[in-house]
Amino acid sequence: MDYLSRRAREIAPYTAGEQPADRKYVKLNTNENPYPPSPKAQAVLQAFDAGLLKLYPPLEAEALRGAIAAAEGVSPENVFCGNGSDEVLALCLPAFFDEDGAGAAFADITYSFYPVFCAFFGVPYTQIPLEDDFTLDLAKLTAAKAQGVFVANPNAPTGIGIPLAQIEPFVRENGGRVVVLDEAYMPFYGQSAVPLTKTYKNLLVVKTFSKGYALAGMRCGYAIGDAALIQGLCRCRDSFNSYPVDSVCQAVCAAAIGDGAYYAEKNALVVSERERLGRELAARGFFVLPSQANFVFARHAACGGREVYKQLRARGVLVRHFAKPRIADFCRITVGSREQNDALLSALDAFLKNG
Ligand code: PMP
């Protein structure tokens, strides 16, 4: 401990979803896609020339950025790639926020990495309480004193989406500062604000290959925005790690994003399973928030959130519980394949009936 900086000693790191190895679990705790990556992406991985790995990856990831730009309808100069969208979001702090500035603002219940990034980069932050129904009153975020704001759409862990029709006026009204829109779960909602980045120079949309492209193990995320914002991210990246996206990742992700038809089909299955899961949970006494993501956030009428988590875990099903004010009664359950969801429902029946 003696050798550590004050920062290393005092930070409270983000807690990722558990990955226990004591037995095989039905893993519904980290919002992974239940389906495999596109066959085209798999073929690129299998054909990859390992001899190329003696070289550093293409510095500007031109081919990958080109593929992303084509899929998103923007220019490559509007695309920034990182080692997971977590890294892209983290780089937003040094790129758009001063340590002695007005800080960042975001909801009290949202992706819990935002306050961790702020603390790590020494940026102050304000948390805006969600309404009682867990929706975000965007006017309250607009009114917050801040150098920039973060909004996850759909939000996590609630799953609630904000219609694009509300996002546009919000971005306009926040014209004097950066709006970071985290669209990690947008493939399950389909109201991306990427087209607005052409009009609004303050908007940065952050996306990931982890959820909608079934490539969480690859670690790739990207941002889309005005070239000046992208340059800011590049300056920070190049002051930290110039090659965050490896050669294999660049090739596989480029193939994945080029196979939109495959993912549209698989993600539609996730969405229809989400609706079924919501109905089945409601039939078992759960209150389920309306979700536009690939998970549901649910509270049982009689059994507490921690207890649901523990009982499911004992039966080989992992879900996520957050021991936090306002949401401790809930569990966040990833929408799995039909078989995984059925396993979850049977596990629930086993103890909810007995209890
Ligand atoms: N944003 C949100 C809202 C998330 O839930 C996650 C996943 N934990 C991420 C970003 C980061 O995903 P990744 O780093 O895998 O791209």
PDB file of C-alpha atoms in Angstrom, residues 46-189:
ATOM      1  CA  GLN A  46     -10.265 -17.993 -38.827  1.00  0.00           C
ATOM      2  CA  ALA A  47      -8.508 -16.755 -41.972  1.00  0.00           C
ATOM      3  CA  PHE A  48      -6.468 -14.115 -40.136  1.00  0.00           C
ATOM      4  CA  ASP A  49      -2.764 -14.307 -41.000  1.00  0.00           C
ATOM      5  CA  ALA A  50      -1.088 -14.641 -37.594  1.00  0.00           C
ATOM      6  CA  GLY A  51       2.220 -13.643 -39.201  1.00  0.00           C
ATOM      7  CA  LEU A  52       0.820 -10.100 -39.412  1.00  0.00           C
ATOM      8  CA  LEU A  53       0.879  -9.901 -35.642  1.00  0.00           C
ATOM      9  CA  LYS A  54       4.591  -9.066 -35.678  1.00  0.00           C
ATOM     10  CA  LEU A  55       3.514  -5.623 -36.913  1.00  0.00           C
ATOM     11  CA  TYR A  56       1.689  -2.939 -34.962  1.00  0.00           C
ATOM     12  CA  PRO A  57      -1.947  -2.585 -36.006  1.00  0.00           C
ATOM     13  CA  PRO A  58      -2.930   0.116 -38.515  1.00  0.00           C
ATOM     14  CA  LEU A  59      -2.574   3.270 -36.422  1.00  0.00           C
ATOM     15  CA  GLU A  60      -5.710   4.990 -37.628  1.00  0.00           C
ATOM     16  CA  ALA A  61      -7.726   1.756 -38.078  1.00  0.00           C
ATOM     17  CA  GLU A  62      -8.658   3.022 -41.558  1.00  0.00           C
ATOM     18  CA  ALA A  63     -10.444  -0.122 -42.761  1.00  0.00           C
ATOM     19  CA  LEU A  64     -12.470  -0.500 -39.573  1.00  0.00           C
ATOM     20  CA  ARG A  65     -13.348   3.199 -39.439  1.00  0.00           C
ATOM     21  CA  GLY A  66     -14.331   3.009 -43.105  1.00  0.00           C
ATOM     22  CA  ALA A  67     -16.625   0.045 -42.425  1.00  0.00           C
ATOM     23  CA  ILE A  68     -18.195   1.804 -39.424  1.00  0.00           C
ATOM     24  CA  ALA A  69     -18.612   5.027 -41.413  1.00  0.00           C
ATOM     25  CA  ALA A  70     -20.330   3.139 -44.257  1.00  0.00           C
ATOM     26  CA  ALA A  71     -22.698   1.334 -41.859  1.00  0.00           C
ATOM     27  CA  GLU A  72     -23.521   4.506 -39.914  1.00  0.00           C
ATOM     28  CA  GLY A  73     -23.798   6.848 -42.909  1.00  0.00           C
ATOM     29  CA  VAL A  74     -21.002   9.205 -41.813  1.00  0.00           C
ATOM     30  CA  SER A  75     -17.413   9.950 -42.938  1.00  0.00           C
ATOM     31  CA  PRO A  76     -14.389   8.139 -41.486  1.00  0.00           C
ATOM     32  CA  GLU A  77     -13.138  11.455 -40.031  1.00  0.00           C
ATOM     33  CA  ASN A  78     -16.238  11.347 -37.805  1.00  0.00           C
ATOM     34  CA  VAL A  79     -15.329   7.946 -36.304  1.00  0.00           C
ATOM     35  CA  PHE A  80     -13.074   7.128 -33.341  1.00  0.00           C
ATOM     36  CA  CYS A  81     -12.372   3.544 -32.223  1.00  0.00           C
ATOM     37  CA  GLY A  82     -11.291   2.296 -28.826  1.00  0.00           C
ATOM     38  CA  ASN A  83     -10.727  -0.798 -26.717  1.00  0.00           C
ATOM     39  CA  GLY A  84     -14.378  -1.259 -25.801  1.00  0.00           C
ATOM     40  CA  SER A  85     -16.790   1.640 -25.446  1.00  0.00           C
ATOM     41  CA  ASP A  86     -15.642   1.826 -21.824  1.00  0.00           C
ATOM     42  CA  GLU A  87     -12.321   3.173 -23.078  1.00  0.00           C
ATOM     43  CA  VAL A  88     -14.028   5.600 -25.457  1.00  0.00           C
ATOM     44  CA  LEU A  89     -16.227   6.876 -22.615  1.00  0.00           C
ATOM     45  CA  ALA A  90     -13.207   7.145 -20.321  1.00  0.00           C
ATOM     46  CA  LEU A  91     -11.303   9.236 -22.898  1.00  0.00           C
ATOM     47  CA  CYS A  92     -14.253  11.656 -23.028  1.00  0.00           C
ATOM     48  CA  LEU A  93     -13.249  12.862 -19.557  1.00  0.00           C
ATOM     49  CA  PRO A  94      -9.792  14.235 -20.404  1.00  0.00           C
ATOM     50  CA  ALA A  95     -10.992  15.263 -23.887  1.00  0.00           C
ATOM     51  CA  PHE A  96     -14.025  17.357 -22.920  1.00  0.00           C
ATOM     52  CA  PHE A  97     -13.780  18.143 -19.195  1.00  0.00           C
ATOM     53  CA  ASP A  98     -11.464  20.269 -17.071  1.00  0.00           C
ATOM     54  CA  GLU A  99     -10.589  19.258 -13.542  1.00  0.00           C
ATOM     55  CA  ASP A 100     -11.402  22.771 -12.357  1.00  0.00           C
ATOM     56  CA  GLY A 101     -14.435  23.203 -14.617  1.00  0.00           C
ATOM     57  CA  ALA A 102     -18.171  22.847 -14.020  1.00  0.00           C
ATOM     58  CA  GLY A 103     -17.864  19.044 -14.185  1.00  0.00           C
ATOM     59  CA  ALA A 104     -20.065  16.343 -15.680  1.00  0.00           C
ATOM     60  CA  ALA A 105     -23.760  15.677 -15.086  1.00  0.00           C
ATOM     61  CA  PHE A 106     -25.725  12.452 -15.462  1.00  0.00           C
ATOM     62  CA  ALA A 107     -28.595  10.552 -13.854  1.00  0.00           C
ATOM     63  CA  ASP A 108     -28.310   9.057 -10.348  1.00  0.00           C
ATOM     64  CA  ILE A 109     -29.295   5.677 -11.742  1.00  0.00           C
ATOM     65  CA  THR A 110     -27.375   5.062 -14.936  1.00  0.00           C
ATOM     66  CA  TYR A 111     -24.211   3.286 -16.064  1.00  0.00           C
ATOM     67  CA  SER A 112     -22.194   3.165 -12.856  1.00  0.00           C
ATOM     68  CA  PHE A 113     -18.889   3.578 -14.690  1.00  0.00           C
ATOM     69  CA  TYR A 114     -19.561   7.327 -15.301  1.00  0.00           C
ATOM     70  CA  PRO A 115     -18.861   8.416 -11.704  1.00  0.00           C
ATOM     71  CA  VAL A 116     -15.849   6.069 -11.589  1.00  0.00           C
ATOM     72  CA  PHE A 117     -14.344   7.672 -14.711  1.00  0.00           C
ATOM     73  CA  CYS A 118     -14.997  11.142 -13.282  1.00  0.00           C
ATOM     74  CA  ALA A 119     -13.304  10.294  -9.994  1.00  0.00           C
ATOM     75  CA  PHE A 120     -10.345   8.725 -11.792  1.00  0.00           C
ATOM     76  CA  PHE A 121      -9.784  11.788 -13.986  1.00  0.00           C
ATOM     77  CA  GLY A 122     -10.500  14.228 -11.168  1.00  0.00           C
ATOM     78  CA  VAL A 123     -13.589  15.692 -12.829  1.00  0.00           C
ATOM     79  CA  PRO A 124     -16.380  16.769 -10.459  1.00  0.00           C
ATOM     80  CA  TYR A 125     -19.873  15.477 -11.214  1.00  0.00           C
ATOM     81  CA  THR A 126     -23.535  16.068 -10.409  1.00  0.00           C
ATOM     82  CA  GLN A 127     -26.149  13.317 -10.336  1.00  0.00           C
ATOM     83  CA  ILE A 128     -29.709  14.154 -11.389  1.00  0.00           C
ATOM     84  CA  PRO A 129     -32.295  11.927  -9.664  1.00  0.00           C
ATOM     85  CA  LEU A 130     -34.504   9.924 -12.016  1.00  0.00           C
ATOM     86  CA  GLU A 131     -38.252  10.438 -11.561  1.00  0.00           C
ATOM     87  CA  ASP A 132     -40.251   7.953  -9.454  1.00  0.00           C
ATOM     88  CA  ASP A 133     -41.057   5.942 -12.585  1.00  0.00           C
ATOM     89  CA  PHE A 134     -37.293   5.800 -13.381  1.00  0.00           C
ATOM     90  CA  THR A 135     -37.574   8.059 -16.420  1.00  0.00           C
ATOM     91  CA  LEU A 136     -35.112  10.912 -16.880  1.00  0.00           C
ATOM     92  CA  ASP A 137     -36.457  14.463 -16.973  1.00  0.00           C
ATOM     93  CA  LEU A 138     -34.117  15.864 -19.620  1.00  0.00           C
ATOM     94  CA  ALA A 139     -34.996  19.453 -18.604  1.00  0.00           C
ATOM     95  CA  LYS A 140     -33.379  18.797 -15.205  1.00  0.00           C
ATOM     96  CA  LEU A 141     -30.198  17.611 -16.881  1.00  0.00           C
ATOM     97  CA  THR A 142     -30.236  20.671 -19.150  1.00  0.00           C
ATOM     98  CA  ALA A 143     -30.584  22.875 -16.059  1.00  0.00           C
ATOM     99  CA  ALA A 144     -27.599  21.253 -14.317  1.00  0.00           C
ATOM    100  CA  LYS A 145     -24.426  23.292 -14.076  1.00  0.00           C
ATOM    101  CA  ALA A 146     -21.899  21.210 -16.031  1.00  0.00           C
ATOM    102  CA  GLN A 147     -19.255  21.343 -18.734  1.00  0.00           C
ATOM    103  CA  GLY A 148     -20.851  18.309 -20.402  1.00  0.00           C
ATOM    104  CA  VAL A 149     -23.448  15.609 -19.850  1.00  0.00           C
ATOM    105  CA  PHE A 150     -23.673  11.825 -20.205  1.00  0.00           C
ATOM    106  CA  VAL A 151     -26.912  10.093 -21.147  1.00  0.00           C
ATOM    107  CA  ALA A 152     -27.250   6.348 -21.711  1.00  0.00           C
ATOM    108  CA  ASN A 153     -30.009   5.634 -24.235  1.00  0.00           C
ATOM    109  CA  PRO A 154     -31.505   3.152 -23.572  1.00  0.00           C
ATOM    110  CA  ASN A 155     -30.502   3.626 -19.955  1.00  0.00           C
ATOM    111  CA  ALA A 156     -28.815   0.955 -17.860  1.00  0.00           C
ATOM    112  CA  PRO A 157     -29.757  -0.756 -15.627  1.00  0.00           C
ATOM    113  CA  THR A 158     -33.377   0.356 -16.148  1.00  0.00           C
ATOM    114  CA  GLY A 159     -33.617  -0.423 -19.894  1.00  0.00           C
ATOM    115  CA  ILE A 160     -35.799   2.658 -20.477  1.00  0.00           C
ATOM    116  CA  GLY A 161     -35.311   4.365 -23.855  1.00  0.00           C
ATOM    117  CA  ILE A 162     -35.704   8.048 -24.695  1.00  0.00           C
ATOM    118  CA  PRO A 163     -37.398   8.673 -28.092  1.00  0.00           C
ATOM    119  CA  LEU A 164     -35.233  10.403 -30.673  1.00  0.00           C
ATOM    120  CA  ALA A 165     -37.843  13.174 -30.865  1.00  0.00           C
ATOM    121  CA  GLN A 166     -36.840  14.164 -27.306  1.00  0.00           C
ATOM    122  CA  ILE A 167     -33.110  13.775 -27.889  1.00  0.00           C
ATOM    123  CA  GLU A 168     -32.909  16.378 -30.662  1.00  0.00           C
ATOM    124  CA  PRO A 169     -34.265  19.361 -28.655  1.00  0.00           C
ATOM    125  CA  PHE A 170     -32.144  18.233 -25.705  1.00  0.00           C
ATOM    126  CA  VAL A 171     -28.952  18.289 -27.795  1.00  0.00           C
ATOM    127  CA  ARG A 172     -29.921  21.671 -29.234  1.00  0.00           C
ATOM    128  CA  GLU A 173     -30.624  23.172 -25.801  1.00  0.00           C
ATOM    129  CA  ASN A 174     -27.238  21.877 -24.573  1.00  0.00           C
ATOM    130  CA  GLY A 175     -25.454  23.474 -27.534  1.00  0.00           C
ATOM    131  CA  GLY A 176     -22.852  25.128 -25.316  1.00  0.00           C
ATOM    132  CA  ARG A 177     -21.443  21.853 -24.034  1.00  0.00           C
ATOM    133  CA  VAL A 178     -20.732  18.299 -25.064  1.00  0.00           C
ATOM    134  CA  VAL A 179     -23.535  15.742 -24.928  1.00  0.00           C
ATOM    135  CA  VAL A 180     -22.134  12.205 -24.726  1.00  0.00           C
ATOM    136  CA  LEU A 181     -24.892   9.824 -25.748  1.00  0.00           C
ATOM    137  CA  ASP A 182     -24.059   6.244 -24.775  1.00  0.00           C
ATOM    138  CA  GLU A 183     -25.949   4.027 -27.219  1.00  0.00           C
ATOM    139  CA  ALA A 184     -24.520   0.689 -26.041  1.00  0.00           C
ATOM    140  CA  TYR A 185     -28.024  -0.852 -26.150  1.00  0.00           C
ATOM    141  CA  MET A 186     -29.370   0.975 -29.216  1.00  0.00           C
ATOM    142  CA  PRO A 187     -29.398  -2.174 -31.428  1.00  0.00           C
ATOM    143  CA  PHE A 188     -32.410  -3.298 -29.372  1.00  0.00           C
ATOM    144  CA  TYR A 189     -34.260   0.030 -29.688  1.00  0.00           C
TER     145      TYR A 189
END
